Coordinates of C-alpha atoms in Angstrom, one line a residue:
M1 CA -8.6 31.2 62.6
K2 CA -7.3 27.8 61.7
N3 CA -3.6 28.1 62.8
K4 CA -2.8 30.3 65.7
T5 CA 0.9 30.4 64.8
I6 CA 2.4 32.7 62.1
A7 CA 6.0 33.7 61.2
F8 CA 7.0 36.9 59.5
T9 CA 10.0 38.4 57.8
I10 CA 10.8 41.8 56.4
A11 CA 12.6 42.3 53.1
D12 CA 13.2 45.5 51.1
E13 CA 14.0 45.3 47.4
A14 CA 17.7 44.5 48.1
N15 CA 16.9 41.5 50.3
M16 CA 14.1 39.9 48.2
K17 CA 16.6 37.2 46.9
F18 CA 17.1 36.1 50.5
Y19 CA 13.3 36.0 51.1
E20 CA 12.9 33.8 48.0
H21 CA 15.3 31.2 49.5
L22 CA 13.8 31.5 52.9
S23 CA 10.3 31.1 51.5
S24 CA 11.2 28.0 49.5
S25 CA 12.8 26.3 52.6
W26 CA 10.0 27.4 54.9
K27 CA 7.3 25.8 52.6
K28 CA 9.2 22.5 52.7
M29 CA 10.2 22.4 56.4
V30 CA 7.2 24.1 58.0
P31 CA 4.3 23.9 55.6
D32 CA 1.6 24.3 58.2
V33 CA 2.8 27.7 59.4
E34 CA 2.2 30.8 57.3
L35 CA 5.2 32.9 56.5
K36 CA 4.1 36.5 56.1
L37 CA 6.3 38.9 54.1
I38 CA 6.4 42.6 55.0
S39 CA 7.7 44.4 51.9
G40 CA 6.7 46.6 49.0
D41 CA 4.3 49.4 49.6
N42 CA 3.5 48.1 53.1
L43 CA 7.1 48.4 54.1
N44 CA 7.8 51.7 52.2
I45 CA 4.8 53.5 53.9
R46 CA 6.0 52.3 57.4
V47 CA 9.6 53.5 56.7
K48 CA 8.4 56.9 55.4
R49 CA 6.4 57.4 58.6
D50 CA 9.3 56.2 60.8
P51 CA 12.8 56.3 59.5
Y52 CA 13.9 53.9 62.3
F53 CA 11.2 51.4 61.5
F54 CA 13.7 48.6 60.8
Y55 CA 14.9 48.9 64.4
R56 CA 11.4 48.8 65.8
A57 CA 9.7 46.5 63.4
T58 CA 9.8 43.2 65.3
P59 CA 7.6 44.3 68.3
I60 CA 5.4 46.5 66.1
I61 CA 4.5 43.8 63.6
A62 CA 4.3 41.1 66.3
S63 CA 1.9 43.2 68.2
E64 CA -0.3 43.7 65.1
L65 CA -0.4 40.0 64.4
M66 CA -1.3 39.2 68.0
D67 CA -4.1 41.7 67.7
E68 CA -5.3 39.8 64.7
G69 CA -5.6 36.7 66.9
Y70 CA -2.4 34.8 66.5
E71 CA -1.1 33.3 69.8
T72 CA 2.5 32.6 68.6
V73 CA 4.4 35.0 66.4
I74 CA 7.8 34.1 65.0
K75 CA 10.1 36.7 63.5
I76 CA 12.6 35.3 60.9
D77 CA 15.4 37.3 59.3
A78 CA 15.4 36.7 55.5
D79 CA 19.2 36.8 55.3

């Protein structure tokens, strides 16, 4: 793994416009750190399994990313 730091954000359909702004700024300000988007089918499946997923999302996704080998995980709100 090249970069051991990753950031992530969660955006449903209603918040994609905020993600677009965040993504644009992120690429300019922090180009060496990937910004992973949790949305679409990935998000919908999680919400169907757990209606309270949005309240639990940060530790769940951070743990998954750490299991993938990332040492530093940053959660950013899109809005």
